[in-house]
Amino acid sequence: MRVPLSWLHEYVKPDLDAAALAERLALTGTEVERVVHHGVLSVEGFVIGRVLSAERHPDADRLNVCRVDLGGAEPAQIVCGAPNVAAGQTVAVAQPGAVMPDGTRLRKAKLRGVESAGMILSEPELEIGVERAGIMVLGLDGGKPAPGTPLADVLPLATDVLELEVTPNRPDCLGVYGVAREAHAATGAPLAPAPWSEDVGTGGPVEGAAVAVETDRCKRFMARVFEGVTVGPSPPWLKARLMAAGMRPISNVVDVTNYAMLLTGQPLHAFDLDRVAGGRLVVRDGQAGDELETLDGERRRLDPEMVVICDADGPTSLAGVMGGARSEVHAGTTRVLLESAVWDGPNIQRTSTRLGLRSEASGRYEKGLAPEQAQDALALATRLLVELCGARVAPGTIDVDPPGGRDRTNRTIRLRDARVSGLLGAPVARERSAEILSALGFLVDQADDGLDVTVPAFRRNDVTREADLIEEVARIDGVDKLPATLPASGLAVGRLTPAQRLRRRAADTLAGAGLHEAIGWSWSAPELADRLRLAHDDPRRAAVVVENPMSADHAQMRTTLLGSLLDVARRNVTHGTGDVAIFEAGAVYRPVAGRELPDEPYTVGVLLTGAVRAPSWREPAPPAADFFAAKGVLAALLGALRVAWALEPAGEPFMHPGRAAAIVLGGADGERIGWIGELHPSVAAAWELSGAVAAFELDLDRAIEQVPGPVRYTDYTSFPEVRQDLAVVVPQAVAAAEVVAAVRAAGGPLLARVEVFDVYRGAQVGADEVSLALRLAFRSPERTLTDEEVAERRAAIEAALAEQVGGRIRA
Amino acid sequence: MIERIDALRGEGEAAIAAAATTDALEQARIHYLGRRAELPNLLRGVAQLPPEQRGAVGKAANVARKALEQLIEARGAELAGAELERQLAEDRIDVTLPGAPLPPAGGLHLLNATRREIEDVFVGLGYTVAEGPEVERVYYNFDALNHDPAHPARLRTDTFYVADDVVLRTHTSPMQVRAMEQHPPPIFLIVPGRVYRRDSDATHTPQFHQIEGLAVDEDITLSDLKGTLLAFARAIFGDERQVRLRPHFFPFTEPSVEVDVSCFNCKDGLTREGARCPLCKGTGWIEILGAGMVDPNVFGYVREHGYDPERIQGFAFGMGVERIAFLKHGVSDLRLFYDNDLRFLEQF
Ligand SMILES: [Zn+2]
């Protein structure tokens, strides 16, 4: 909403410059996006001139050399290119030194060898109209204005303009007078009477025109008939005001409707009454087959949810959005039917969205206007049509309510003093509340414990409860001056839950291990499942589908983090960062049969590719990330959470068949919570990744559920540990985990720890054998172990290795 | 005999003093004190001497041997020290070479680091943290938050739908109602999480992060909101910050405000160089979030859970994590947060 300050000042004139007024409005709830300047920057050098003579330029057919009286001793010589310049005209002149709206400073110049001391102006050059065909010829009334008169005395040359962002609850501020009321309340400056207070029209029946309303989507339909209309250009002041407010002048009749809309917030529409077939309008819902050519020349197909205004020949106007071409006011129009109607806001919004057609009118209607406003705008426009278009207003006013009747709610709400201070945390004097509410147009009566406040029609939808009144008082009195306090109860106890702390710990562990956290999109492409080669019945193919995605790549919710991790890896590799170590922690989305909302398990994914460390002079070629690099990260992650876990060889369709495993909780056969491995090279290639790509993904919430409570202290000082090493040769097919499991089972409770610390393949063992070096630690919490006890356990372990995994002890 | 002992001692002392290396010293030791050396042999032969000589000779030989042993030990320590120094001098390294690199630390994404920073501020103020579902029912996302049925945010041009009555939540506010359904007042809660809107340009990404706040009790006031957000703004942007409330409109709060923080990049809108501050556009204030007193209509949806609008009141606020991070770290384009370029991630 553009509000020219010069226009606003007709109704309220606070002693504040544009910036200060903007700030005051912003702090009372009317956001000012910016303050702009419209028109010339300075009125200096712009004067009235009279053309004394205009003669053809000796060397240029299109130029005239004019002698122009500017009120000085000698007329000025001005070269003018406009075809319509002629002796006797009163014109607007910019003298040398004047600064045009675009910032150029005018100088004396020679045009084809002839001196020119200024410029005779057209409307667009002053930003006060759009007539480009020639210079602006001003009317002359009894010798006035006299040559040399400052142009600013005659035309509105410059104004600051407030660009307001009006919140959807305040359609009353979509008119200049509504903004004036707001400025009046915000600054205390007096408010002039409403411009519609004086109505030159009359009530009662109208002859020669009729309206029927058949739908409740019309909230009120008012109209008047005007005869003897002369369509032509509007006077310069009106054009200038529309231009400053951001609308193009068209013709006096249309300009009057726009002017009244800009001032009152209520849109109007003028029909050429001679083009209303049958002289009768019917307002109804659209029907199948309804079509209409709107003013912009487009043919529109209507649907039953749209409201249309019809005459005897069918649809002639699209209610609340745009008039029809067939009944448009034109140069020869002499009889006008002026519509001032109110429509259902949401319906207008739907229609304008559906048709992709937004207008100044629809933008106002969709916020929901009060039926009472139709009367105000009609009164104002009546006066202007009579004054500016030579029209006579026919007796009577058409005023039709919808079949269900019109909203006449007249609400009175008690505003309790105690409630005001109780909600705000600071008192506001009752007199101050009354003053504020009166300034905003509310009626105020005293009550025992506060005020009885009656809501004006134009705030009917917005103010319905005591809290709404408190907001009105608070915003005008100034929320910025409230004290800053903290809640007093002291009942609040802040903490993170154990699960939240463990999620943080997991992320910190990964970051500490050198990984960077990425945040991918929650969406994925449906083709991702194919690129990951998921089987047709893989549960990860079942996704939550977005009905209106912004792109095909984001058409469904992700069921795995792998897609976004690969996207991030590709992006970095193609941008020259080949060594990537990243993780993401967040939701994946799994539809659940029979439930409205999906599961959103908190999942963590890790991806490594390229060198695991930066090269250095000690290690010029550090190893590339592989399965064991990822497993090391996994061990760090689950170790930090103190969760027991294991890997079981198991494939995933997107992984290297020999380097993949399932992550299980507890020991073997525990619950599967994820996968780990190197990606299948052909899957990695689909993301343009050529080296090994190691990754894992697991359901972190499931892991966190397994985190034991507080760890209990284990005595490590009273009885020493006995450490021994053991080397065992086993067939290559035997997994290290099987060897460890056999050792653990045979070692019994006295075996505190066992770990693999070396792996050897080569000349000293058979071709299909591998030697594992194990470190064993024996300990009893109750006594110091004897050599015999340890030897017995070791013998049992050696026997178990021989028996269960075909192991042979190496000397 | 005694003379011979004295002579051996004299020779030995000279040889020990002359030994220039630990090896030479060892040769000297073997020569004078070794198994086959003369002095020990003299000592061993004392028994064959006439008894009147035994005492004097034995004593003299012993004294001589002890003296030589002490000299060897002292000389040995001297030589070993010198040799160690020589050895260490040869072990000299080029101290100007780079150190062996530790595995470089990774890091949290700037958005999550910021989220944690904000969470910690509110945990300190007595709030708990809850997450809600991102795929949310229209009821919680719009209806129970007092959005009228025609509210434009409900349009498919603005909001992602997965079914007629299920959306990707457009804000973290749905958790207000869910939380009140689960806990009677008082409630002090923040809700961080992902939210979604159909918007994409330099200042909007279709997925972003919000942190919702909700404080409800019998006597929570708009002034308490101001004090709470002042504490927050100072914790995040510095102790000198002020906050300013501006009236605004949101469907689920009444009164509603937008909250500005005093600019930390300038003084009164001017940078140190005297130019108009680009961050606050010369106004001295930066909008950081929307807030307000919970609308009585919202309490109406949870009345039976202990939230009688006549008895209970409170405030709610919602901030964008991207916006806070973007302001605090000067990130030029919000889309950078989702590019996940390591050259970006490594900066924070
Ligand atoms: Zn600034």
Tab-separated table of C-alpha atoms in Angstrom, chain B residues 1-289:
chain	number	residue	atom	x	y	z
B	1	MET	CA	106.308	-55.243	47.675
B	2	ILE	CA	104.797	-52.037	48.947
B	3	GLU	CA	106.863	-50.132	46.407
B	4	ARG	CA	105.460	-52.269	43.621
B	5	ILE	CA	101.944	-51.559	44.804
B	6	ASP	CA	102.616	-47.857	44.818
B	7	ALA	CA	104.108	-48.088	41.348
B	8	LEU	CA	101.077	-49.994	40.008
B	9	ARG	CA	98.761	-47.439	41.551
B	10	GLY	CA	100.716	-44.625	39.962
B	11	GLU	CA	100.683	-46.291	36.535
B	12	GLY	CA	96.986	-47.066	36.878
B	13	GLU	CA	96.089	-43.498	37.836
B	14	ALA	CA	97.956	-42.186	34.813
B	15	ALA	CA	96.330	-44.700	32.456
B	16	ILE	CA	92.834	-43.854	33.769
B	17	ALA	CA	93.401	-40.162	33.400
B	18	ALA	CA	94.718	-40.723	29.884
B	19	ALA	CA	91.747	-42.852	28.762
B	20	ALA	CA	89.894	-40.726	26.190
B	21	THR	CA	86.976	-43.047	25.560
B	22	THR	CA	84.899	-45.442	27.577
B	23	ASP	CA	86.538	-48.269	25.572
B	24	ALA	CA	90.081	-47.093	26.507
B	25	LEU	CA	88.929	-46.786	30.107
B	26	GLU	CA	87.671	-50.370	30.016
B	27	GLN	CA	91.064	-51.490	28.633
B	28	ALA	CA	92.752	-49.705	31.517
B	29	ARG	CA	90.398	-51.331	34.003
B	30	ILE	CA	91.161	-54.789	32.615
B	31	HIS	CA	94.861	-54.024	32.631
B	32	TYR	CA	95.019	-52.904	36.255
B	33	LEU	CA	92.039	-54.491	37.958
B	34	GLY	CA	91.031	-57.389	35.647
B	35	ARG	CA	91.230	-61.063	36.520
B	36	ARG	CA	94.776	-61.404	35.255
B	37	ALA	CA	96.030	-58.046	36.376
B	38	GLU	CA	98.929	-57.764	38.766
B	39	LEU	CA	97.289	-55.860	41.592
B	40	PRO	CA	94.459	-58.319	42.196
B	41	ASN	CA	96.969	-61.105	41.918
B	42	LEU	CA	99.088	-59.466	44.589
B	43	LEU	CA	96.028	-59.340	46.795
B	44	ARG	CA	95.274	-62.985	46.171
B	45	GLY	CA	98.935	-63.818	46.975
B	46	VAL	CA	98.912	-62.105	50.330
B	47	ALA	CA	98.240	-65.425	52.071
B	48	GLN	CA	101.580	-66.780	50.901
B	49	LEU	CA	103.462	-63.914	52.445
B	50	PRO	CA	105.130	-64.141	55.798
B	51	PRO	CA	102.642	-63.287	58.478
B	52	GLU	CA	104.363	-60.048	59.558
B	53	GLN	CA	104.075	-58.693	56.024
B	54	ARG	CA	100.550	-59.799	55.314
B	55	GLY	CA	98.810	-56.904	57.137
B	56	ALA	CA	100.712	-54.074	55.571
B	57	VAL	CA	100.806	-55.466	52.025
B	58	GLY	CA	97.125	-56.475	52.080
B	59	LYS	CA	96.075	-53.086	53.277
B	60	ALA	CA	98.190	-51.242	50.763
B	61	ALA	CA	96.903	-53.365	47.873
B	62	ASN	CA	93.304	-52.879	48.964
B	63	VAL	CA	93.662	-49.145	49.254
B	64	ALA	CA	95.283	-49.023	45.836
B	65	ARG	CA	92.507	-51.106	44.283
B	66	LYS	CA	89.712	-49.038	45.832
B	67	ALA	CA	91.399	-45.845	44.731
B	68	LEU	CA	91.664	-47.096	41.165
B	69	GLU	CA	88.041	-48.304	41.180
B	70	GLN	CA	86.835	-44.885	42.303
B	71	LEU	CA	88.913	-43.183	39.679
B	72	ILE	CA	87.522	-45.485	36.982
B	73	GLU	CA	83.991	-44.824	38.077
B	74	ALA	CA	84.459	-41.071	38.120
B	75	ARG	CA	86.298	-41.055	34.826
B	76	GLY	CA	83.646	-43.358	33.348
B	77	ALA	CA	80.838	-41.018	34.314
B	78	GLU	CA	82.777	-38.132	32.825
B	79	LEU	CA	83.411	-39.952	29.568
B	80	ALA	CA	79.821	-41.280	29.310
B	81	GLY	CA	78.424	-37.797	29.770
B	82	ALA	CA	80.686	-36.397	27.092
B	83	GLU	CA	79.894	-39.251	24.749
B	84	LEU	CA	76.123	-38.778	25.291
B	85	GLU	CA	76.478	-35.094	24.478
B	86	ARG	CA	78.409	-35.992	21.333
B	87	GLN	CA	75.732	-38.502	20.386
B	88	LEU	CA	72.889	-36.055	21.006
B	89	ALA	CA	74.661	-33.440	18.953
B	90	GLU	CA	74.663	-35.909	16.078
B	91	ASP	CA	70.916	-36.528	16.587
B	92	ARG	CA	70.092	-32.916	15.796
B	93	ILE	CA	66.881	-32.471	13.730
B	94	ASP	CA	65.571	-29.714	11.491
B	95	VAL	CA	63.156	-28.122	13.904
B	96	THR	CA	61.714	-26.011	11.139
B	97	LEU	CA	60.052	-28.983	9.405
B	98	PRO	CA	56.240	-29.153	9.889
B	99	GLY	CA	54.950	-31.062	12.892
B	100	ALA	CA	53.362	-34.456	12.409
B	101	PRO	CA	49.698	-33.583	11.738
B	102	LEU	CA	47.063	-34.749	14.192
B	103	PRO	CA	43.852	-35.944	12.602
B	104	PRO	CA	42.192	-32.549	12.006
B	105	ALA	CA	39.057	-31.926	14.026
B	106	GLY	CA	35.823	-31.962	12.103
B	107	GLY	CA	32.887	-29.892	13.196
B	108	LEU	CA	29.187	-29.457	13.606
B	109	HIS	CA	27.265	-27.782	10.821
B	110	LEU	CA	26.917	-24.088	11.571
B	111	LEU	CA	23.153	-24.450	11.819
B	112	ASN	CA	23.385	-27.180	14.439
B	113	ALA	CA	26.124	-25.356	16.311
B	114	THR	CA	23.847	-22.302	16.406
B	115	ARG	CA	20.884	-24.410	17.418
B	116	ARG	CA	22.840	-25.809	20.351
B	117	GLU	CA	23.988	-22.381	21.402
B	118	ILE	CA	20.363	-21.225	21.494
B	119	GLU	CA	19.191	-24.394	23.249
B	120	ASP	CA	21.798	-23.890	25.931
B	121	VAL	CA	20.665	-20.320	26.574
B	122	PHE	CA	17.099	-21.454	27.145
B	123	VAL	CA	18.056	-24.524	29.162
B	124	GLY	CA	19.862	-22.044	31.401
B	125	LEU	CA	16.641	-20.027	31.658
B	126	GLY	CA	14.740	-23.105	32.812
B	127	TYR	CA	13.360	-24.506	29.577
B	128	THR	CA	13.240	-28.100	28.438
B	129	VAL	CA	13.750	-29.125	24.820
B	130	ALA	CA	11.291	-31.156	22.763
B	131	GLU	CA	11.116	-32.208	19.151
B	132	GLY	CA	7.901	-32.789	17.265
B	133	PRO	CA	7.066	-34.600	14.033
B	134	GLU	CA	8.083	-32.878	10.809
B	135	VAL	CA	5.293	-34.524	8.879
B	136	GLU	CA	2.378	-33.021	10.726
B	137	ARG	CA	-1.388	-32.971	10.756
B	138	VAL	CA	-3.112	-29.886	9.403
B	139	TYR	CA	-4.928	-29.793	12.722
B	140	TYR	CA	-1.752	-29.041	14.686
B	141	ASN	CA	-0.044	-26.980	12.019
B	142	PHE	CA	-2.948	-24.644	11.245
B	143	ASP	CA	-6.339	-25.364	12.852
B	144	ALA	CA	-5.335	-25.457	16.503
B	145	LEU	CA	-3.072	-22.466	15.912
B	146	ASN	CA	-6.087	-20.324	15.055
B	147	HIS	CA	-5.430	-20.060	11.309
B	148	ASP	CA	-8.769	-19.470	9.708
B	149	PRO	CA	-9.808	-21.943	7.026
B	150	ALA	CA	-8.917	-19.507	4.237
B	151	HIS	CA	-5.531	-18.461	5.635
B	152	PRO	CA	-3.170	-18.111	2.651
B	153	ALA	CA	-0.429	-20.119	4.387
B	154	ARG	CA	-2.628	-23.162	3.870
B	155	LEU	CA	-2.463	-22.809	0.100
B	156	ARG	CA	-0.636	-25.426	-1.898
B	157	THR	CA	1.425	-22.636	-3.367
B	158	ASP	CA	2.869	-22.029	0.103
B	159	THR	CA	2.797	-25.338	1.964
B	160	PHE	CA	3.916	-28.867	1.084
B	161	TYR	CA	1.118	-31.411	1.374
B	162	VAL	CA	1.514	-35.174	1.632
B	163	ALA	CA	-2.242	-35.745	2.044
B	164	ASP	CA	-5.306	-33.521	2.300
B	165	ASP	CA	-4.891	-33.181	6.039
B	166	VAL	CA	-1.153	-33.831	6.419
B	167	VAL	CA	1.586	-31.307	5.624
B	168	LEU	CA	5.298	-30.846	6.083
B	169	ARG	CA	5.113	-28.552	9.088
B	170	THR	CA	5.550	-24.914	8.148
B	171	HIS	CA	6.783	-23.927	11.582
B	172	THR	CA	7.744	-25.546	14.880
B	173	SER	CA	4.608	-24.070	16.467
B	174	PRO	CA	2.450	-27.254	16.160
B	175	MET	CA	4.434	-28.581	19.094
B	176	GLN	CA	2.844	-25.867	21.266
B	177	VAL	CA	-0.471	-27.658	21.162
B	178	ARG	CA	1.028	-31.143	21.287
B	179	ALA	CA	3.065	-30.212	24.352
B	180	MET	CA	0.092	-28.661	26.133
B	181	GLU	CA	-1.940	-31.785	25.424
B	182	GLN	CA	0.735	-33.807	27.199
B	183	HIS	CA	1.687	-31.550	30.112
B	184	PRO	CA	-0.473	-29.387	32.346
B	185	PRO	CA	0.819	-25.885	33.117
B	186	PRO	CA	3.302	-24.532	33.996
B	187	ILE	CA	5.215	-25.281	30.835
B	188	PHE	CA	8.554	-23.845	29.712
B	189	LEU	CA	9.586	-25.417	26.469
B	190	ILE	CA	11.624	-24.820	23.338
B	191	VAL	CA	11.177	-26.795	20.128
B	192	PRO	CA	14.034	-26.818	17.633
B	193	GLY	CA	13.648	-28.510	14.279
B	194	ARG	CA	13.290	-28.569	10.537
B	195	VAL	CA	10.382	-26.796	8.862
B	196	TYR	CA	9.304	-26.428	5.249
B	197	ARG	CA	7.794	-23.741	3.035
B	198	ARG	CA	7.505	-23.492	-0.720
B	199	ASP	CA	9.923	-20.622	-1.162
B	200	SER	CA	13.382	-20.492	-2.714
B	201	ASP	CA	15.702	-17.528	-3.243
B	202	ALA	CA	18.756	-15.909	-1.634
B	203	THR	CA	16.857	-15.286	1.595
B	204	HIS	CA	14.567	-18.340	1.594
B	205	THR	CA	15.236	-22.054	1.359
B	206	PRO	CA	12.311	-24.485	1.119
B	207	GLN	CA	13.689	-26.317	4.155
B	208	PHE	CA	14.918	-24.358	7.137
B	209	HIS	CA	15.188	-24.542	10.913
B	210	GLN	CA	13.186	-22.858	13.608
B	211	ILE	CA	13.221	-22.757	17.367
B	212	GLU	CA	9.871	-22.321	19.004
B	213	GLY	CA	9.495	-21.141	22.570
B	214	LEU	CA	6.493	-21.517	24.864
B	215	ALA	CA	6.113	-20.317	28.460
B	216	VAL	CA	2.702	-20.760	30.073
B	217	ASP	CA	1.660	-20.270	33.673
B	218	GLU	CA	-0.898	-18.198	35.555
B	219	ASP	CA	0.954	-14.899	35.507
B	220	ILE	CA	3.339	-14.790	32.554
B	221	THR	CA	3.270	-11.336	30.953
B	222	LEU	CA	4.337	-9.578	27.777
B	223	SER	CA	7.019	-7.893	29.897
B	224	ASP	CA	8.321	-11.370	30.754
B	225	LEU	CA	8.571	-12.088	27.043
B	226	LYS	CA	10.635	-8.964	26.613
B	227	GLY	CA	12.944	-9.861	29.505
B	228	THR	CA	13.366	-13.419	28.255
B	229	LEU	CA	14.244	-12.343	24.732
B	230	LEU	CA	16.588	-9.677	26.065
B	231	ALA	CA	18.468	-12.376	27.968
B	232	PHE	CA	18.537	-14.483	24.809
B	233	ALA	CA	19.718	-11.630	22.579
B	234	ARG	CA	22.519	-10.737	24.966
B	235	ALA	CA	23.674	-14.334	25.236
B	236	ILE	CA	23.828	-14.742	21.476
B	237	PHE	CA	24.777	-11.296	20.206
B	238	GLY	CA	26.605	-9.715	23.146
B	239	ASP	CA	25.960	-8.149	26.527
B	240	GLU	CA	25.442	-4.636	25.205
B	241	ARG	CA	22.410	-5.575	23.125
B	242	GLN	CA	18.948	-4.114	23.613
B	243	VAL	CA	15.695	-5.494	22.255
B	244	ARG	CA	12.730	-3.614	20.883
B	245	LEU	CA	9.208	-4.934	20.478
B	246	ARG	CA	7.108	-3.818	17.519
B	247	PRO	CA	3.412	-4.717	17.306
B	248	HIS	CA	2.650	-7.171	14.519
B	249	PHE	CA	0.083	-9.793	13.579
B	250	PHE	CA	0.228	-13.571	13.901
B	251	PRO	CA	-2.872	-15.766	14.024
B	252	PHE	CA	-1.845	-17.638	17.174
B	253	THR	CA	-0.653	-14.823	19.413
B	254	GLU	CA	-2.455	-11.757	20.707
B	255	PRO	CA	-0.911	-9.272	21.214
B	256	SER	CA	1.728	-10.159	18.623
B	257	VAL	CA	5.103	-8.505	18.255
B	258	GLU	CA	8.149	-8.606	16.096
B	259	VAL	CA	11.362	-8.376	18.017
B	260	ASP	CA	14.373	-6.341	16.948
B	261	VAL	CA	17.839	-6.520	18.453
B	262	SER	CA	20.081	-3.479	18.455
B	263	CYS	CA	22.621	-3.780	15.650
B	264	PHE	CA	25.989	-5.219	16.632
B	265	ASN	CA	27.651	-4.048	13.442
B	266	CYS	CA	27.350	-0.307	13.851
B	267	LYS	CA	26.538	2.620	16.094
B	268	ASP	CA	23.178	4.268	15.381
B	269	GLY	CA	23.138	2.899	11.855
B	270	LEU	CA	26.616	4.081	10.884
B	271	THR	CA	29.651	1.827	10.531
B	272	ARG	CA	33.022	2.819	11.932
B	273	GLU	CA	33.884	4.229	8.515
B	274	GLY	CA	30.768	6.388	8.632
B	275	ALA	CA	28.871	4.480	5.945
B	276	ARG	CA	25.278	3.339	6.253
B	277	CYS	CA	25.332	-0.035	8.000
B	278	PRO	CA	24.435	-2.799	5.539
B	279	LEU	CA	23.250	-5.201	8.223
B	280	CYS	CA	20.540	-3.015	9.779
B	281	LYS	CA	20.181	-0.784	6.697
B	282	GLY	CA	21.026	2.203	8.817
B	283	THR	CA	18.164	1.746	11.261
B	284	GLY	CA	20.259	0.476	14.170
B	285	TRP	CA	17.830	-2.413	14.649
B	286	ILE	CA	17.671	-5.930	13.192
B	287	GLU	CA	14.524	-8.021	13.183
B	288	ILE	CA	15.248	-11.416	14.712
B	289	LEU	CA	11.960	-13.116	15.508
